[in-house]
Backbone as CSV, one residue per row, in Angstrom:
resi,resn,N_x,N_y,N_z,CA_x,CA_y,CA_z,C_x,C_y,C_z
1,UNK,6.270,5.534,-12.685,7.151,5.343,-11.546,6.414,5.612,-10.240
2,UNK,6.900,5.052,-9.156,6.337,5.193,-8.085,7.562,5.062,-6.605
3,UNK,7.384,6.450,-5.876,8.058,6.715,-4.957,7.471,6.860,-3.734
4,UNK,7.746,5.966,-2.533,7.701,5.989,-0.993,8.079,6.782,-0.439
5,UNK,7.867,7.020,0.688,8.600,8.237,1.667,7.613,7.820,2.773
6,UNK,7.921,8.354,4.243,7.420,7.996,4.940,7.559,7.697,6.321
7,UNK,8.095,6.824,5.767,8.713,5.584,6.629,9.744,5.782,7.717
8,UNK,9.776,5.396,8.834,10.487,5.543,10.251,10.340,4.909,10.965
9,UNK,10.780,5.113,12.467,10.969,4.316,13.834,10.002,5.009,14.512
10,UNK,8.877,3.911,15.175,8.189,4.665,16.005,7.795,3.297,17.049
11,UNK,7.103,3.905,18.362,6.875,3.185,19.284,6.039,2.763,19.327
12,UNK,5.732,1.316,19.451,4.058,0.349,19.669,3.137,1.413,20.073
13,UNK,2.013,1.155,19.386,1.182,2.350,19.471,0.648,3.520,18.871
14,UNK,1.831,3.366,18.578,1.916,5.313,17.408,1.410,4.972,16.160
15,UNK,1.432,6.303,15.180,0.956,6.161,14.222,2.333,7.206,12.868
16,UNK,2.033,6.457,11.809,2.661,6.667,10.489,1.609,6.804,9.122
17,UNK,2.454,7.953,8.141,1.637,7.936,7.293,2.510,8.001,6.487
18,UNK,2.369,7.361,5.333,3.256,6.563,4.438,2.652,7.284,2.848
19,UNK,3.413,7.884,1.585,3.106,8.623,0.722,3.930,7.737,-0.008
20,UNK,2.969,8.264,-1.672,3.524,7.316,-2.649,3.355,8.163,-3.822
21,UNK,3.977,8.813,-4.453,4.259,9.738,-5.694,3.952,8.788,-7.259
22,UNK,2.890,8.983,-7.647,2.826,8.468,-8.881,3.248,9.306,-9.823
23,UNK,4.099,8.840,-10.979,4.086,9.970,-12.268,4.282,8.513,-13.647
24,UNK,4.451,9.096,-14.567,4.361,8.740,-16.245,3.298,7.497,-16.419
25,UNK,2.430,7.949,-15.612,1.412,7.281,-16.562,0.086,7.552,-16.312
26,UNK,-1.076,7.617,-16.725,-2.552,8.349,-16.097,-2.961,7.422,-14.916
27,UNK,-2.522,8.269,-13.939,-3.014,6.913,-12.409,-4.534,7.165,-12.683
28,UNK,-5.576,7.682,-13.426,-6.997,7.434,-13.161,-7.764,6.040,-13.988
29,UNK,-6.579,5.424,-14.489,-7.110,4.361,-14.975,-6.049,3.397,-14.435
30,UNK,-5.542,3.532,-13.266,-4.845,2.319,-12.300,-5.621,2.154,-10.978
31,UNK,-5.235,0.952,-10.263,-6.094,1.020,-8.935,-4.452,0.805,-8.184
32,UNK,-4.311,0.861,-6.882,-2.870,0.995,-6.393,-3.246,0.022,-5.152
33,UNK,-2.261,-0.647,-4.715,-2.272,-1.059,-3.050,-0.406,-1.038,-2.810
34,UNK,-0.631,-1.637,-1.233,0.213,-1.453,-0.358,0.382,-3.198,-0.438
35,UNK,1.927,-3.397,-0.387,2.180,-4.603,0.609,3.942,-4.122,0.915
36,UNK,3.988,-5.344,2.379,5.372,-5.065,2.726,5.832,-6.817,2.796
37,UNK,7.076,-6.638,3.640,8.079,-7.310,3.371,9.057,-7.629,4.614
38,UNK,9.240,-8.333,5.250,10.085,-8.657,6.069,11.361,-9.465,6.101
39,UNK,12.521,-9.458,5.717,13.863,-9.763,5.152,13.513,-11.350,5.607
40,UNK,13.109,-12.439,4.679,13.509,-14.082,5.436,11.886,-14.458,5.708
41,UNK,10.844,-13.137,5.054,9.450,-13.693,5.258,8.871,-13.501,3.760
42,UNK,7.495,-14.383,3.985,7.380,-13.762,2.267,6.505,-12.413,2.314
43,UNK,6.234,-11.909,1.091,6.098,-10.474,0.965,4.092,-10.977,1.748
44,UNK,3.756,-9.781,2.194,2.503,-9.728,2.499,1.521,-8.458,1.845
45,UNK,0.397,-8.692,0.564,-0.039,-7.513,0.204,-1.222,-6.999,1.613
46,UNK,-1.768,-5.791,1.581,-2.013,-5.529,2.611,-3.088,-4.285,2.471
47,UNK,-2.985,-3.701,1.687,-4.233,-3.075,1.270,-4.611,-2.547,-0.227
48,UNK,-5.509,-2.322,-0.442,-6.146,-1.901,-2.045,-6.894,-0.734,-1.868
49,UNK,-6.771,0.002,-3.445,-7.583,1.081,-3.246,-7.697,0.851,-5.027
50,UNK,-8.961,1.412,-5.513,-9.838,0.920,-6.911,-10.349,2.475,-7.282
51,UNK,-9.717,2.423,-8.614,-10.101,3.944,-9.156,-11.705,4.629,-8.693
52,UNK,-12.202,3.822,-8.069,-13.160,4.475,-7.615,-13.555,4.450,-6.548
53,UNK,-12.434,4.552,-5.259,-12.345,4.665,-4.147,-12.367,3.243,-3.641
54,UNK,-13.012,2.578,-3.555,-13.444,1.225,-3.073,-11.921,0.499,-2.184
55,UNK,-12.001,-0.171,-1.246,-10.648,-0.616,-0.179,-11.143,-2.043,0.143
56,UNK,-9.924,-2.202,0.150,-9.953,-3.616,0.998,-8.565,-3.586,1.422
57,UNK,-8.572,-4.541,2.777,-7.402,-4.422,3.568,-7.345,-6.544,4.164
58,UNK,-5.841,-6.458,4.174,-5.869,-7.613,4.877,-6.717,-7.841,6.298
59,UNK,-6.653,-8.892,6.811,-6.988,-8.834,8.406,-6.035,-7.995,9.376
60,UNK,-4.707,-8.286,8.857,-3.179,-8.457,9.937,-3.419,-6.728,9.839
61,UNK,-4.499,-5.950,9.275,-4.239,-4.263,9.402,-5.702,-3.743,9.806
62,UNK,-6.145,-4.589,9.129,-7.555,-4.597,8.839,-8.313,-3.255,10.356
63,UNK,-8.742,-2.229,10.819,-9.330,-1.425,11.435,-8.248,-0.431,12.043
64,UNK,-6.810,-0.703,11.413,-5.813,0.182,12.083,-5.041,1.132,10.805
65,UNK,-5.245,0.051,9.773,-4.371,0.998,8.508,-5.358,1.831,7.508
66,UNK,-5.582,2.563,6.778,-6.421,3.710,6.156,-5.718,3.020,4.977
67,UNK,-6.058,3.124,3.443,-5.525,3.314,2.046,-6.391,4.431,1.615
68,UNK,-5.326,5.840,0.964,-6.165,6.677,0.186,-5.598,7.384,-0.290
69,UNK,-6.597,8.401,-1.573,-5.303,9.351,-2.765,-6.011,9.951,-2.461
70,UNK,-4.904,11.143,-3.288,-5.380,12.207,-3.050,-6.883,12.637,-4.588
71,UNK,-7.274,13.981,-4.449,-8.132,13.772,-5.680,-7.546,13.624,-7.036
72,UNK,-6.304,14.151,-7.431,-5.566,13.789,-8.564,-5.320,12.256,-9.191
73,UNK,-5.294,11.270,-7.968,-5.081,10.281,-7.576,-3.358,10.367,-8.053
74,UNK,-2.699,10.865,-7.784,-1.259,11.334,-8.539,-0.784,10.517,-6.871
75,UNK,-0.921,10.380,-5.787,-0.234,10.301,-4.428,-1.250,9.218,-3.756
76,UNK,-0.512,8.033,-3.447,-1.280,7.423,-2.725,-0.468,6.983,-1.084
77,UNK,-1.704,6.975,-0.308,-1.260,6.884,1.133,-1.676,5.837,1.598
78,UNK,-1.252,5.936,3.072,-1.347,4.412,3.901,-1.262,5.410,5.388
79,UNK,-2.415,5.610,5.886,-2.540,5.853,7.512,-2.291,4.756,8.030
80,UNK,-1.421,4.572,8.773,-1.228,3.411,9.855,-1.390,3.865,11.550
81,UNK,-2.119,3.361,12.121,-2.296,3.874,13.381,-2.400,2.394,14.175
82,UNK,-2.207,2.862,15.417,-2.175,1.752,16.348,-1.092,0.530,16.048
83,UNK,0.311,1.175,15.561,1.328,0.420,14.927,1.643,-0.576,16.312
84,UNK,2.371,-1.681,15.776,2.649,-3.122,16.585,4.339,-3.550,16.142
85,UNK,4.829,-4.167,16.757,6.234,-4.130,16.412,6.001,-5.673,15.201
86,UNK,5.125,-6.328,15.254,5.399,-7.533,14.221,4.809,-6.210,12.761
87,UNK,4.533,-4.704,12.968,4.375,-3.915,11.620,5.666,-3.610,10.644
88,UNK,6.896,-4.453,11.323,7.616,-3.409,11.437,8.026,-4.334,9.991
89,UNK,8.639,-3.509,8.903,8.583,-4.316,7.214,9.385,-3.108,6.419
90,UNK,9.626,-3.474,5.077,9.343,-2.812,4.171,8.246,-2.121,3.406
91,UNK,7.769,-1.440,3.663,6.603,-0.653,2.536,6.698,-0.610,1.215
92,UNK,5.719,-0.931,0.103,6.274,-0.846,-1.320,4.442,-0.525,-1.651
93,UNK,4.333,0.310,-2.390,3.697,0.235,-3.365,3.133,-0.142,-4.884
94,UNK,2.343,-0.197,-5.127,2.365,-0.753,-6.601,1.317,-0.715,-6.841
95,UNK,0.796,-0.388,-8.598,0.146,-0.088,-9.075,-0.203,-1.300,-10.368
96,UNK,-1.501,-1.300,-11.061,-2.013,-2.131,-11.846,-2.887,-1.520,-12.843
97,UNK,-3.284,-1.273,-13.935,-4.164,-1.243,-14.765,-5.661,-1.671,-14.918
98,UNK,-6.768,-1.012,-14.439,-8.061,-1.565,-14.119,-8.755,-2.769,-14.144
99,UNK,-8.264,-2.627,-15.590,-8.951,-4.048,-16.107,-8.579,-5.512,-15.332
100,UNK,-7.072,-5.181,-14.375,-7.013,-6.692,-13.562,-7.229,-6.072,-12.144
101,UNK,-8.137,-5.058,-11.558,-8.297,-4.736,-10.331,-9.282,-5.386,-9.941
102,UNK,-10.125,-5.759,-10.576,-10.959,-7.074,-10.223,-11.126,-7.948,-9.450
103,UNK,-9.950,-8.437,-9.850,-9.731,-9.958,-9.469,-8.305,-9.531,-7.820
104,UNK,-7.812,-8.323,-7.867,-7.600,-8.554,-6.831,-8.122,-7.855,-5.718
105,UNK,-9.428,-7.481,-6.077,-10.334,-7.191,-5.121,-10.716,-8.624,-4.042
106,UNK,-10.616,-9.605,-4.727,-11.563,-11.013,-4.778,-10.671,-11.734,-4.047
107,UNK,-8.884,-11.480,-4.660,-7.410,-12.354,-3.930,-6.950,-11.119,-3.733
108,UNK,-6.406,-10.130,-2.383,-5.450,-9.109,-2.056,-3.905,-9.774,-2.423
109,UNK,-3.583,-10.704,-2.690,-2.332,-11.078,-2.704,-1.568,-10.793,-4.196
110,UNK,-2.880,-10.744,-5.309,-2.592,-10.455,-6.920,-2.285,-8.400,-6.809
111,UNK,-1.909,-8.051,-5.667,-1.160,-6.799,-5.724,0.333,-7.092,-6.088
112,UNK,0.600,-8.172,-5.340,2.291,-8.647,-5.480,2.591,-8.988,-6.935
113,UNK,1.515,-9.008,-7.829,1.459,-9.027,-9.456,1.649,-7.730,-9.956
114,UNK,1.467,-6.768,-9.204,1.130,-5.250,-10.012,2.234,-5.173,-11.083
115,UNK,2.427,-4.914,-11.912,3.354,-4.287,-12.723,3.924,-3.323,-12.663
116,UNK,3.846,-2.223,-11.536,4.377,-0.819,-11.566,4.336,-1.020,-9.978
117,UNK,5.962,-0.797,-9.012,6.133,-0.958,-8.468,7.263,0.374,-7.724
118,UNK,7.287,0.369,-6.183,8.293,1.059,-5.941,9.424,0.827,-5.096
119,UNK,10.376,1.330,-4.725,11.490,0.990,-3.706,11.313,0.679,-2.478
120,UNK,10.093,1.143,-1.925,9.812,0.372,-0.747,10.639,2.069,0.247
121,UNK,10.063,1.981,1.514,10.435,2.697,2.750,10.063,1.587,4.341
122,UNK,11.168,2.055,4.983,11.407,1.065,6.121,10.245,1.626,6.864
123,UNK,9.529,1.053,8.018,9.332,0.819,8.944,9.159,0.566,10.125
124,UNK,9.845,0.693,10.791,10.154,-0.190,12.421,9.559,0.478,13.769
125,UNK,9.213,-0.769,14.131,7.793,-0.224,15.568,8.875,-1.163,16.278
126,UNK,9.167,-0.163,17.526,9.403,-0.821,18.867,8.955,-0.576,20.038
């Protein structure tokens, strides 16, 4: 399972840090990313993180958002800084099994495949 928290109203500019509670299953053999969601848009994945630290981030975040766990890898985060009001989404996390972290190192969008997913936390930059 995987739980968000985080998430709020903040002003163009500011910054958010977004937490993600992993439990029932060994996160050291998952890799995790971030994508969100805008009600009437399609979902956008948005960053990766690979059991062995390794990141990749879309462009649309690309030098403003952070992806990282903690050493347990049990909690994964999302620094967002220098937030913009088109940031403003659903947050969801989700998680995958190594063996297909691969390939979405190569396509960021095969996060929206993960199999282990969470409820998502709001967002909103004004």
């Amino acid at each position: 399972q995987l739980v968000e928290s985080g998430g709020g109203s903040v002003q163009a500019g500011g910054s958010l840090r977004l937490s993600c509670a992993a439990s029932g299953y060994t996160s050291s053999d998952y890799c995790m990313g971030w994508y969100r969601q805008v009600p009437g848009k399609a979902r956008e994945a948005i960053a990766l993180i690979g059991n062995d630290g390794a990141t990749k981030y879309a462009d649309s975040v690309n030098g403003r958002f952070i992806v990282s766990q903690d050493n347990a890898k049990t909690t994964l985060y999302l620094q967002m800084n220098s937030l913009k009001p088109d940031d403003t989404a659903m947050y969801y996390c989700a998680a995958e099994r190594t063996p297909h972290c691969k390939a979405a190192f190569k396509g960021l969008g095969l996060i929206l495949a993960f199999t282990i997913g969470g409820q998502g936390t709001q967002v909103t930059v004004s």
